[in-house]
Structures are given as C-alpha cells and as structure tokens.
Amino acid sequence: MTSLPFLPLVVPLLIGISLLLIQSLGLKHQRFVSLMGAVALVWISIESLFVSLTGEPQVFILGNWAAPFGIVLVLDQLSAMMVLITSLLAMSAIWYAISQKIDNKGAHFHTLFHIQLFGLNGAFLTGDVFNLFVFFEVLLLASYGLILHGGGRLRTKAGLHYVVINLIGSTLFLFAVGALYGILGTLNIADMAVKIAELPVEDYGIVSAAGLLLLLVFGLKAAMFPLYLWLPQAYANAPAPVAALFAIMTKVGLYAIIRVHGTLFGSTAGDLAYFYMPWLLILGLITLLLAALGVLAARGLREQIAYLVLTSVATLLIGIGLNSPAALSASLYYLIHSTLIAGGFFLLADMIAQGRGIYDDRFESSKPIFKGILLGSFFIFAAIAMTGLPPLSGFFGKFLILAAALEHDWFAIIMATMLISSLFMIIAVAKSGSQLFYQTQIHQKPEGNLFSKKAFLAVVLLLGISPVLVILANPISAFTDSTTLQLLDKIQYIDTVLNTLPIERVQP
Amino acid sequence: MELLVALSIGALTASGVFLTLRARTFPVVLGLTLLAYAVNLFLFAMGRLTIGLPPIIDPAQGQYADPLPQALVLTAIVIAFGMTAFLIVLALKARAELGNDHVDGLNLAKDEASLDHTLPPRKPQKQAGKTI
C-alpha cells in the first residue's frame, strides 16, 4: 500500500490530460470522464483515509531517492482528511457544473478543474517546501483559468486582482524558501525541523524572519488580515462551481500553516517554538471582526457568502492560534464543516440567483422564484450551519473552539469577538434571507430560470453533510483528536519521513 | 562580489515593489517580472557565492558549489515565465473589457455601477417614454 499517497495526485493529472485528448469527441464524453474521475477520487480519498488511520504516516519516495535528498509524499491523517474534503467538494461542484451547463461557457473547464485538484492534492501530500511552492503554482494557475471561466467584466477585473496578488505571494514564498534553504541547507520539512532544533542562536533572527515571511504567504492564501481584500470580489464573481471549490483554497493556506509552521517551529524548535502563534491569534481576531462587518455590508448574496468564508478562516486562525491540542482538534472539526457548507452555500446562492433572473443575487425586492419555499428552507438551513447556531455543525465547531479558549489568557477578548461577530453574521444573514424570499413582488409571476432538480442534488449532498457531522460528532471529534495527537508528535513524523528507505532494486 | 550581488538584488526588489504599486497594468507586469528576477538572484546567492568550484563533492577541491539552487531557479524561471505570459494576456483582456488599463478600473464598468442602483435596469422604461 506504499503507493497510496501517489494516487490522489496522479489520478486527477491523468484525467486532466486525457480530457484534453478526448476534446474532439465532444463535451458529453468529457463530462462523463470528468465526473467518473471525481468519483474515483472520492473513492481513493476514502481508501487513503482508512490507510492513514492505521497509525504511522505513509511515505512515498519519488524516484526511489530517500529523504532528505529525494522528494517525498507524506500521507498522514490531516492530509487524508484534506484530500477527502477536496474530493467531496470537487464531485459536487462538477455535478453542479454539468447539470447547470456552466462548463460549456468557455473552453477546458473540466481540464482546468482536474489540474486544480492535482495542485490541491499535491499541496496536501507533499513533504517538501519547494514542492509545496510548485503545487501552489499549479493550483493557482488552474484557478486563474477557472476564475475567468465564462468571462465578463467584473470577473476579469476581480481575476486581475487575484492573479497579481497571488503572483506577489509566489515571489515572497520563494524569498522565504530561499532564506530557509540558505541557513538550513535542506527543503524537506522533516529534515528542516531537525536542523532548526540544532540551530545556533545567531541564526535565529533570519530563520524567524523567513518563518514569518512564509506565514505572510500562507496568510495571503488563507485571506488573513490585512491580506484578505482580494477574496470577496474574486469569490463573488467566480462561476458557482468554481467558487464552491475555492472554499477549500483558503484552507490550503491554513493547512500549510499547520503543516509547515507546526512542524518547523513546533515543540522541538527550542526558543523558536510556537513564536508565530500570537500573530495568528491577533490577526485572526481582527480578521473575524472585519469579516463580520463585511457580512453586514455585503450587497449581494455571493459577496456575503464570500465574507462568511472569511469569518470561518478567521475562526480557524483563532483556533490554531490558541495553541492547545483541544483547540487544534476543534479547529479541524470546524474546518471540515466550514469548507463543505461554504461550498454548498455557494451552489445554493447560484440556484437562488438563477431563479431571480435579472435581479441576480442582489439584496432587493424581486419577482418570486420557482420553488421558493424549498430554496428558502435550504437557505435557512445553510445560514444556521454557517453562522454557527444550534443544532447544526457550525455550532459544535464554534462551541468546541470556545470551550478550548476558556483556558487561554485572553479568553475574554476571544469570547467577546467571536460572539459579537456571530451576532453580526446572524443579523446580516437573517436580513438577506428576508430580502431574498419575503420581500418579493408577490403578484408578479416568476420569470427567472426554472428550478433544476438535478443541480439541486449537489447542494443537498454538500449541505447534508452538516447533520452527518452532528450525528457523528463523537467519532469525528475522536478522529480530529487523534489527528491532533499525530500532528503534535513531531518525532514520529520526522522519523518516519527520514527513515523510509528506498526499495531495493531487484537484481536480474 | 557579495556587495554587488546584494546591491543588485536590492535594486531589483526596490524597483519591482515600486512598479507593482503603480496603478496601471503594464508597470505592474514589469514590476512582477523584476521581482521574479530579484528572487532568482536571491536563490542563487543562497547556495553561497563560489567561483570555479565543481558542483559535486570532490575531495581534491575541498569545497563545492551547491547545485540545488540552480534547479530551484530553473523551476522558478519557468513558472515566472508562464505566469508573466498569462498576466500579459489577462491585462490585455482587462484593457479591452474594462475600457482602460487601470488595475482598479478608473471608471466603473456598466454592470458594476448598476449594483448601486435599484433594478430593474432603466432601458425598457426609456423606450416606453419614447413611444408615449
């Protein structure tokens, strides 16, 4: 089973390439292959998750060169969890794109989508900082194509900002990686952690500067204050299935913080241990407040959901910044919830916007929409889950994080910020819900697009995960607890990565 | 040599940052290119500056030149090249669609301005007014 970490990478890559090859056969065949690829990816991810549960991280040595000289892929519980979330999101998004025929509004939608999955899974599985950079570039380049899919002025403008800011981010990433390489002489995450543990004191300055520069880059991806301004417009203007997939993009940044900073500057790092944590906490609190104000100020539903995504990122930053095992475990639970629900919410928002016709998703009185009651009920459901009201999974996630915050020195500030911002979010979402569904021009006939049952399936699938997360809260939090234990056990990670030997060549 | 390399990296980065902060897309593209050059030089320097040493460990020579930064720089060049090409095309597209080459869009696009007004758009009403 040692080849398993390889599969989530190679399957989307091959599907993406083969989609190009069968382009001449027409969109119908491409759709079939694309969907089958996404389903296969879900299956592989579930399989990987079960393998990762057996304990030790699975290490795959590319080209049979042992770490730290070769490049490794590492599959542990966190990676497996992220890959599974990505594949679930991707399957629903592709299903939605096919049933709403969004994929024929421009060329190569499915190819770009699978290359993006390749980049995402690569970022989650790599054990090497430079490869993390390369996979970031792969997923970004695919996302540039996807965000512009279908065209339109607003999309081009938001896309231009998105591309420029991410290119600057890439440059900073290279500066940070270069500085770390210059001091540590290695790029393998496990090996870097070993080198940092025995770092002479005079090198602390440059290594911590490089570490903070990396935090800046990951913070840019995760949309942390003050680097979040690109996110709302980019997400609000992206095509719905792309926006749904982008719900995982901010989490890539968070994952990279947990993985890279957690390993490099973890408990083994001496005086540098956890030096970045106060930054995460403070910036997370500021992001949360500003994002909650953004939710209040949003002019359209998609923009509002983009800000809601931002609040979930901020909550996660706070959860990670609390720097306790309980908080990290709670954050992972909240991460599963917020990613999938945000994805489902983006798809739902698109269905509502389609139903409203020319009024799109703007908060103003419109003609009634087809199946308004059904869509409205799902809107309430998604809003409850997203803002963190009981009884859905958002409440559990926030509750767990707040419970973990009780032991922190600043618990009063954290409590106040999180609860006040939640109140803002609830007010804003309640207002937008009543504007979208109650203040309709009641005597008019609906004139938007017809309700599509097929497309709605994707929304139901993603939002349906929220009750599942509640019902299975115990096993899932047991899983996040064991993931946290694995994450905090640096020695096991480092030993497994560095001691995995190449396979002996069979002598003829 | 150290001073020269450090000064070049500094000059490239400073001009890159300055140009990236400009309001029009073309200087921004140039700025990003300069930043990419700066980071490539920086990566080279991180492998330590050596002259006339082999890139493999040779006991006779004693020292060696680190070969890894070259591989990193090669990757970075390829990626930066592709990204720049993409960005230029996108900037041209933005110029065509937004009607100007400002990164932030000097004038609001038509469909963007309508966000601030209540819908439905005025077009049908105008026509009705004409016929009356």
XYZ file of C-alpha atoms in Angstrom:
640
model
C 0.000 0.000 0.000
C 3.040 2.299 -0.117
C 1.918 3.729 -3.431
C -1.303 5.124 -1.972
C -0.080 8.703 -1.357
C 0.680 8.780 -5.058
C -2.834 8.043 -6.297
C -4.688 11.244 -5.302
C -2.019 13.092 -7.272
C -1.740 11.037 -10.370
C -5.440 10.351 -10.958
C -6.529 13.998 -11.428
C -3.414 14.697 -13.504
C -4.093 11.803 -15.873
C -7.800 12.631 -16.063
C -6.970 16.264 -16.769
C -4.647 15.304 -19.618
C -6.977 12.696 -21.057
C -9.785 15.266 -21.031
C -7.679 17.315 -23.430
C -7.150 14.289 -25.641
C -10.833 13.448 -25.926
C -11.851 17.035 -26.525
C -12.661 16.317 -30.151
C -15.228 13.719 -29.069
C -17.350 16.493 -27.600
C -18.406 17.826 -24.238
C -20.613 14.827 -23.453
C -17.683 12.450 -23.252
C -15.596 14.984 -21.348
C -18.354 15.361 -18.783
C -18.594 11.636 -18.297
C -14.840 11.177 -17.857
C -14.602 14.218 -15.593
C -17.398 13.033 -13.317
C -16.054 9.490 -13.224
C -12.642 10.910 -12.346
C -14.120 12.883 -9.459
C -15.992 9.823 -8.181
C -12.816 7.753 -8.424
C -11.009 10.439 -6.482
C -13.594 10.289 -3.686
C -13.110 6.533 -3.523
C -9.325 6.856 -3.440
C -9.547 9.517 -0.730
C -11.761 7.343 1.473
C -9.339 4.486 0.950
C -6.403 6.784 1.868
C -8.225 7.930 4.980
C -8.604 4.347 6.168
C -4.952 3.652 5.457
C -3.871 6.778 7.338
C -5.936 5.686 10.346
C -3.657 2.718 10.874
C -1.185 4.999 12.640
C 2.128 5.925 11.069
C 2.263 8.456 8.218
C 2.589 6.743 4.847
C 5.663 7.934 2.985
C 6.136 7.602 -0.751
C 9.633 8.202 -2.067
C 9.520 9.652 -5.560
C 12.147 8.238 -7.882
C 13.336 5.920 -5.112
C 15.644 8.585 -3.641
C 15.451 8.589 0.130
C 14.647 11.808 2.031
C 16.153 14.357 2.551
C 17.849 14.089 -0.857
C 14.819 12.964 -2.783
C 11.286 14.294 -2.814
C 8.716 12.617 -0.611
C 4.963 12.492 -0.453
C 3.569 12.036 3.037
C 0.060 10.859 3.772
C -0.976 11.327 7.368
C -4.414 11.784 8.880
C -4.531 15.532 8.245
C -3.532 15.150 4.585
C -6.017 12.330 4.102
C -8.769 14.434 5.662
C -7.993 17.429 3.435
C -7.869 15.255 0.320
C -11.230 13.727 1.193
C -12.843 17.150 1.738
C -11.419 18.351 -1.578
C -12.702 15.362 -3.497
C -16.200 15.600 -1.993
C -16.338 19.275 -2.864
C -14.993 18.607 -6.349
C -17.501 15.849 -7.078
C -20.443 18.054 -6.097
C -19.066 21.046 -7.987
C -18.521 19.045 -11.174
C -22.009 17.539 -10.892
C -23.437 21.041 -10.468
C -21.427 22.443 -13.389
C -22.634 19.620 -15.636
C -26.282 19.834 -14.669
C -26.389 23.641 -14.933
C -24.316 23.552 -18.161
C -21.799 26.020 -16.742
C -18.966 24.004 -18.252
C -19.795 24.970 -21.845
C -19.401 28.715 -21.287
C -15.699 28.554 -22.049
C -13.067 26.067 -23.099
C -11.354 23.455 -20.942
C -13.445 23.792 -17.796
C -13.049 20.148 -16.823
C -9.352 20.007 -17.666
C -8.596 23.045 -15.522
C -10.764 21.669 -12.753
C -8.818 18.419 -12.579
C -5.462 20.174 -12.810
C -6.599 22.315 -9.915
C -7.399 19.135 -7.977
C -3.931 17.870 -8.856
C -2.406 21.023 -7.396
C -4.585 20.905 -4.281
C -3.877 17.263 -3.539
C -0.198 17.815 -4.232
C -0.088 20.676 -1.738
C -1.774 18.462 0.848
C 0.510 15.492 0.304
C 3.961 16.900 -0.293
C 6.624 16.666 2.384
C 8.885 19.241 0.807
C 8.647 23.033 0.987
C 9.780 23.703 -2.564
C 7.276 21.223 -3.922
C 4.660 22.964 -1.841
C 5.559 26.085 -3.832
C 5.312 24.207 -7.129
C 1.933 22.699 -6.249
C 0.724 26.115 -5.107
C 1.636 27.419 -8.548
C -0.136 24.518 -10.250
C -3.328 25.075 -8.310
C -3.106 28.838 -8.752
C -2.582 28.682 -12.486
C -5.566 26.376 -12.832
C -7.586 28.660 -10.584
C -6.687 31.693 -12.731
C -8.243 29.893 -15.658
C -11.275 28.801 -13.673
C -11.983 32.176 -12.081
C -12.142 33.738 -15.547
C -14.275 30.925 -16.943
C -17.201 32.366 -18.810
C -15.751 35.879 -18.961
C -17.477 39.144 -18.157
C -16.157 42.486 -16.973
C -16.489 42.036 -13.241
C -14.922 38.624 -13.469
C -11.976 39.961 -15.466
C -11.392 42.782 -13.005
C -11.615 40.559 -9.922
C -9.492 37.972 -11.730
C -6.765 40.518 -12.484
C -6.506 41.480 -8.815
C -6.487 37.838 -7.815
C -3.705 36.972 -10.253
C -1.487 39.936 -9.364
C -1.737 39.468 -5.607
C -1.040 35.753 -5.902
C 1.997 36.388 -8.114
C 3.388 38.710 -5.449
C 2.645 35.973 -2.924
C 4.603 33.469 -5.012
C 7.600 35.785 -5.104
C 7.529 36.215 -1.340
C 7.210 32.440 -0.964
C 10.410 31.991 -2.981
C 12.222 34.603 -0.879
C 11.202 32.770 2.290
C 12.141 29.357 0.893
C 15.469 30.717 -0.330
C 16.312 32.234 3.043
C 15.424 28.996 4.840
C 17.482 26.977 2.379
C 20.432 29.319 2.794
C 20.532 28.706 6.544
C 19.261 25.152 6.865
C 20.594 23.646 3.638
C 17.547 21.481 3.098
C 13.979 21.779 1.880
C 12.445 18.613 3.273
C 10.038 19.651 6.035
C 11.068 16.870 8.409
C 14.765 17.499 7.820
C 14.289 21.252 8.255
C 12.662 20.610 11.633
C 15.723 18.573 12.667
C 18.058 21.361 11.506
C 16.062 24.052 13.320
C 16.207 22.022 16.536
C 20.011 22.270 16.482
C 20.190 25.816 15.104
C 22.897 28.109 16.566
C 21.481 31.166 18.328
C 22.975 33.672 15.861
C 20.820 32.236 13.051
C 17.545 32.631 14.969
C 16.892 36.075 13.506
C 16.968 35.135 9.844
C 15.122 31.854 10.336
C 12.312 33.505 12.282
C 12.143 36.282 9.667
C 11.834 33.658 6.933
C 9.253 31.849 9.034
C 7.164 34.993 9.344
C 7.548 35.672 5.621
C 6.171 32.182 4.986
C 3.346 32.965 7.398
C 2.608 36.067 5.326
C 2.418 33.977 2.166
C 0.168 31.361 3.721
C -1.845 34.147 5.292
C -2.326 35.620 1.837
C -3.667 32.291 0.581
C -5.832 31.903 3.666
C -7.012 35.538 3.371
C -5.779 36.716 6.745
C -5.962 40.409 7.747
C -4.644 42.623 6.112
C -4.341 40.414 3.047
C -7.957 39.423 2.551
C -9.169 42.264 0.340
C -8.830 40.228 -2.845
C -11.101 37.467 -1.629
C -14.671 38.835 -1.541
C -14.729 40.124 -5.120
C -12.859 37.134 -6.525
C -15.185 34.627 -4.879
C -18.344 36.601 -5.500
C -17.616 36.886 -9.219
C -16.320 33.376 -9.846
C -18.664 30.856 -11.502
C -20.602 28.949 -8.820
C -18.886 25.537 -9.028
C -15.518 27.280 -9.029
C -16.471 29.367 -6.006
C -17.556 26.150 -4.294
C -14.187 24.555 -4.988
C -12.464 27.744 -3.858
C -13.932 27.158 -0.402
C -11.004 24.764 0.002
C -8.446 27.251 -1.381
C -8.306 29.381 1.756
C -7.958 26.179 3.746
C -4.836 25.308 1.763
C -3.178 28.297 3.419
C -4.360 27.158 6.841
C -3.210 23.621 6.130
C 0.214 24.947 5.137
C 0.433 26.913 8.390
C -0.445 23.826 10.425
C 1.897 21.606 8.446
C 4.944 23.780 7.786
C 4.956 26.090 10.789
C 3.637 23.404 13.117
C 6.459 21.069 12.111
C 9.319 23.559 11.713
C 8.540 25.726 14.720
C 6.868 23.068 16.861
C 7.846 21.765 20.241
C 11.303 20.684 19.039
C 12.365 24.165 17.891
C 13.848 25.368 21.197
C 13.477 29.113 21.642
C 11.679 29.432 18.328
C 8.907 27.042 19.388
C 5.479 28.465 18.534
C 6.852 32.000 18.124
C 4.288 32.644 15.359
C 1.223 31.766 17.424
C 0.456 35.260 18.865
C 0.447 36.617 15.306
C -2.154 34.065 14.254
C -4.372 34.799 17.223
C -4.286 38.598 16.939
C -4.649 38.667 13.156
C -7.408 36.063 13.398
C -9.357 38.245 15.838
C -9.004 41.335 13.634
C -9.953 39.352 10.521
C -13.017 37.990 12.278
C -14.329 41.408 13.258
C -13.721 42.956 9.846
C -15.177 39.957 8.043
C -18.295 40.092 10.199
C -18.683 43.773 9.271
C -18.213 42.710 5.648
C -21.039 40.196 6.027
C -23.252 43.042 7.236
C -22.215 45.353 4.421
C -22.434 42.897 1.518
C -24.609 43.974 -1.407
C -25.276 40.553 -2.834
C -25.664 37.012 -1.559
C -22.480 35.688 -3.142
C -20.443 38.540 -1.705
C -22.000 37.834 1.669
C -21.032 34.163 1.477
C -17.507 35.165 0.489
C -17.314 37.192 3.706
C -18.787 34.246 5.601
C -15.946 32.120 4.224
C -13.624 34.795 5.562
C -15.180 34.567 9.032
C -14.659 30.819 9.017
C -11.000 31.335 8.068
C -10.650 33.844 10.907
C -12.262 31.440 13.365
C -9.809 28.771 12.275
C -6.874 31.154 12.652
C -8.019 31.852 16.205
C -8.447 28.135 16.843
C -4.940 27.361 15.620
C -3.523 30.438 17.392
C -4.877 29.259 20.745
C -2.056 26.750 20.609
C -3.586 23.901 22.561
C -4.351 20.346 21.419
C -8.045 20.749 22.231
C -8.261 23.942 20.172
C -6.446 22.391 17.218
C -8.746 19.402 17.274
C -11.780 21.701 17.440
C -10.390 23.733 14.544
C -10.057 20.630 12.406
C -13.690 19.750 13.117
C -14.709 23.288 12.197
C -12.539 23.119 9.064
C -14.413 20.060 7.749
C -17.723 21.746 8.445
C -16.953 25.215 7.145
C -15.378 24.069 3.880
C -18.193 21.772 2.823
C -21.015 24.031 3.973
C -19.479 27.086 2.301
C -19.186 25.088 -0.929
C -22.828 24.039 -0.686
C -23.873 27.596 0.164
C -22.156 28.987 -2.960
C -24.022 26.471 -5.123
C -27.303 27.298 -3.371
C -26.678 31.024 -3.886
C -26.206 30.386 -7.585
C -29.514 28.494 -7.740
C -31.255 31.384 -5.964
C -29.597 33.913 -8.304
C -30.663 31.877 -11.341
C -34.213 31.732 -10.032
C -34.303 35.512 -9.599
C -33.385 36.156 -13.216
C -32.212 39.716 -13.889
C -32.190 40.553 -10.191
C -29.356 38.059 -9.770
C -28.266 37.785 -6.125
C -28.636 41.450 -5.181
C -30.495 42.222 -1.992
C -33.554 43.948 -3.379
C -37.181 43.194 -3.986
C -37.586 40.807 -6.893
C -40.200 38.660 -8.523
C -40.931 35.378 -6.751
C -38.768 32.428 -7.697
C -39.685 28.914 -8.656
C -39.649 26.532 -5.689
C -39.101 29.498 -3.378
C -40.158 27.569 -0.293
C -37.722 24.726 -0.918
C -34.834 27.070 -1.728
C -35.746 29.277 1.210
C -35.749 26.336 3.614
C -32.337 25.300 2.415
C -31.174 28.883 2.726
C -32.222 28.916 6.399
C -30.517 25.567 6.873
C -27.249 26.736 5.301
C -27.408 30.061 7.146
C -27.859 28.314 10.505
C -24.961 25.984 9.780
C -22.707 28.758 8.529
C -23.338 31.289 11.299
C -22.974 28.648 13.985
C -26.428 28.386 15.512
C -27.538 25.136 17.120
C -28.409 22.397 16.219
C -26.119 22.182 13.161
C -22.427 21.505 12.873
C -21.270 25.141 12.863
C -22.466 25.441 16.436
C -20.499 22.393 17.511
C -17.338 23.621 15.828
C -17.540 27.077 17.375
C -18.564 25.658 20.728
C -15.540 23.345 20.777
C -13.197 26.216 19.861
C -14.716 28.490 22.518
C -14.522 25.701 25.092
C -10.835 25.318 24.271
C -10.373 29.105 24.519
C -11.522 29.147 28.144
C -8.072 28.174 29.312
C -6.338 30.918 27.322
C -5.155 34.121 28.989
C -7.146 36.282 26.614
C -10.344 34.286 26.793
C -12.471 37.366 27.479
C -11.342 39.107 24.282
C -11.658 35.926 22.233
C -15.138 35.161 23.589
C -16.346 38.715 23.046
C -15.012 38.923 19.483
C -16.359 35.561 18.424
C -19.785 36.051 19.958
C -20.237 39.619 18.723
C -19.141 38.688 15.215
C -21.527 35.719 15.280
C -24.330 38.093 16.249
C -23.427 40.355 13.302
C -23.465 37.382 10.991
C -26.847 36.179 12.236
C -28.384 39.646 11.841
C -26.937 40.033 8.336
C -27.994 36.611 7.106
C -31.485 36.966 8.573
C -31.822 40.318 6.812
C -30.627 38.987 3.486
C -32.884 35.937 3.782
C -35.948 38.077 4.345
C -34.968 40.361 1.470
C -34.454 37.460 -0.895
C -37.508 35.417 -0.020
C -40.102 37.600 1.735
C -39.878 40.996 0.047
C -40.924 39.666 -3.305
C -43.253 41.410 -5.710
C -45.910 38.956 -4.732
C -48.425 39.475 -7.518
C -45.900 39.050 -10.267
C -45.143 35.782 -11.959
C -41.719 34.221 -11.546
C -39.608 34.816 -14.601
C -36.170 33.506 -13.622
C -34.721 30.225 -14.735
C -36.573 27.049 -13.903
C -35.568 25.103 -10.844
C -33.210 22.267 -11.717
C -33.675 19.166 -9.578
C -30.524 17.608 -10.924
C -28.364 20.563 -9.905
C -30.051 20.739 -6.526
C -28.707 17.284 -5.742
C -25.215 18.774 -5.380
C -26.491 21.376 -2.887
C -28.315 18.685 -0.897
C -25.215 16.496 -0.863
C -22.929 19.224 0.489
C -25.367 20.749 2.963
C -26.464 17.260 4.052
C -23.004 16.741 5.491
C -23.824 19.196 8.293
C -26.351 16.909 10.069
C -24.000 13.995 9.470
C -21.246 15.937 11.235
C -23.620 16.488 14.154
C -24.853 12.904 14.375
C -21.332 11.511 14.067
C -19.836 14.299 16.199
C -18.333 11.822 18.609
C -16.409 9.621 16.146
C -15.386 12.647 14.085
C -14.036 14.551 17.068
C -12.282 11.338 18.136
C -10.703 11.352 14.668
C -9.682 15.014 14.899
C -8.271 14.318 18.374
C -6.096 11.522 17.039
C -5.120 13.721 14.063
C -4.029 16.403 16.516
C -2.026 13.891 18.515
C -0.339 12.784 15.307
C 0.357 16.411 14.345
C 1.877 17.216 17.711
C 4.009 14.089 17.654
C 6.784 15.629 15.552
C 9.253 12.900 16.396
C 7.122 10.245 14.754
C 6.627 12.348 11.613
C 10.319 13.197 11.318
C 11.450 9.635 11.998
C 9.001 8.123 9.543
C 9.924 10.527 6.760
C 13.680 10.365 7.219
C 13.887 6.638 7.885
C 11.823 5.399 4.977
C 14.329 3.523 2.880
C 14.276 3.223 -0.884
C 13.062 -0.032 -2.312
C 15.946 -2.330 -3.162
C 16.460 -2.815 -6.862
C 15.666 -6.362 -7.902
C 18.781 -7.916 -9.372
C 18.116 -9.679 -12.655
C 31.177 40.219 -5.251
C 28.861 39.837 -2.237
C 28.184 43.570 -2.179
C 27.481 43.678 -5.900
C 25.042 40.762 -5.750
C 23.344 42.165 -2.661
C 23.004 45.594 -4.298
C 21.561 44.109 -7.497
C 19.010 42.089 -5.552
C 18.110 45.176 -3.545
C 17.807 47.415 -6.595
C 15.700 44.867 -8.486
C 13.415 44.302 -5.496
C 13.004 48.026 -4.827
C 12.137 48.806 -8.450
C 9.893 45.743 -8.570
C 7.955 46.793 -5.480
C 7.682 50.375 -6.731
C 6.378 49.299 -10.135
C 3.993 46.730 -8.637
C 2.353 49.507 -6.639
C 1.623 51.546 -9.782
C -1.965 51.967 -10.868
C -1.685 50.742 -14.461
C -1.357 47.136 -15.522
C 1.761 47.439 -17.668
C 4.062 48.750 -14.893
C 2.598 46.104 -12.614
C 3.562 43.379 -15.084
C 7.063 44.841 -15.356
C 7.294 45.099 -11.585
C 6.360 41.467 -11.123
C 8.980 40.480 -13.699
C 11.650 42.464 -11.852
C 10.603 40.857 -8.578
C 10.948 37.456 -10.226
C 14.484 38.366 -11.357
C 15.326 39.554 -7.867
C 14.133 36.347 -6.280
C 16.048 34.243 -8.801
C 19.272 36.070 -7.954
C 18.471 35.699 -4.279
C 18.002 31.937 -4.649
C 21.372 31.699 -6.424
C 23.040 33.632 -3.636
C 21.517 31.323 -1.054
C 23.630 28.487 -2.445
C 26.647 30.636 -1.408
C 28.733 32.562 -3.896
C 31.600 30.441 -5.169
C 33.887 30.768 -8.171
C 35.376 27.960 -10.177
C 34.250 25.106 -7.941
C 32.686 21.839 -9.197
C 29.017 21.197 -8.437
C 29.852 17.777 -6.975
C 31.795 16.890 -3.849
C 35.387 16.445 -4.948
C 37.878 15.712 -2.142
C 40.721 17.209 -4.210
C 38.973 20.590 -4.438
C 37.853 20.624 -0.838
C 34.812 22.838 -1.459
C 31.933 22.558 -3.927
C 29.296 24.758 -5.496
C 25.777 23.924 -4.311
C 23.917 22.552 -7.365
C 20.433 22.658 -5.851
C 19.731 26.423 -6.145
C 20.228 26.126 -9.905
C 17.441 23.569 -10.048
C 15.247 25.782 -7.878
C 15.964 28.829 -10.024
C 15.233 26.908 -13.203
C 11.837 25.892 -11.807
C 11.190 29.436 -10.623
C 12.121 30.889 -14.037
C 9.778 28.533 -15.871
C 6.913 29.296 -13.520
C 7.528 33.054 -13.581
C 7.737 32.995 -17.369
C 4.420 31.196 -17.701
C 2.762 33.461 -15.161
C 4.023 36.605 -16.869
C 2.717 35.419 -20.222
C -0.653 34.700 -18.652
C -0.708 38.051 -16.868
C 0.033 39.983 -20.070
C -2.835 38.285 -21.862
C -5.101 38.933 -18.894
C -4.028 42.585 -18.780
C -4.875 42.944 -22.476
C -8.240 41.302 -21.882
C -8.880 43.645 -18.967
C -7.894 46.625 -21.141
C -10.393 45.518 -23.763
C -13.224 44.730 -21.385
C -12.865 47.468 -18.784
C -12.059 50.172 -21.315
C -8.878 51.333 -19.551
C -5.651 49.834 -18.253
C -6.037 50.781 -14.607
C -5.665 47.897 -12.204
C -8.582 49.136 -10.159
C -10.635 50.312 -13.128
C -10.762 54.148 -13.376
C -14.379 54.157 -14.433
C -16.885 51.735 -13.068
C -17.947 49.170 -15.584
C -21.604 49.414 -16.588
C -22.741 46.241 -14.870
C -20.803 47.258 -11.778
C -22.360 50.692 -11.496
C -25.786 49.112 -11.619
C -25.016 47.386 -8.312
C -25.548 50.695 -6.567
C -28.915 51.380 -8.147
C -32.130 49.582 -7.736
C -33.078 47.300 -10.537
C -34.661 46.645 -13.000
C -32.403 48.469 -15.483
C -33.785 51.654 -16.993
C -33.673 50.571 -20.625
C -37.253 49.314 -21.045
C -38.652 52.447 -19.320
C -36.775 54.762 -21.675
C -38.257 53.040 -24.687
C -41.711 53.291 -23.154
C -41.172 57.023 -22.643
C -40.195 57.496 -26.283
C -43.281 55.765 -27.630
C -45.551 57.919 -25.486
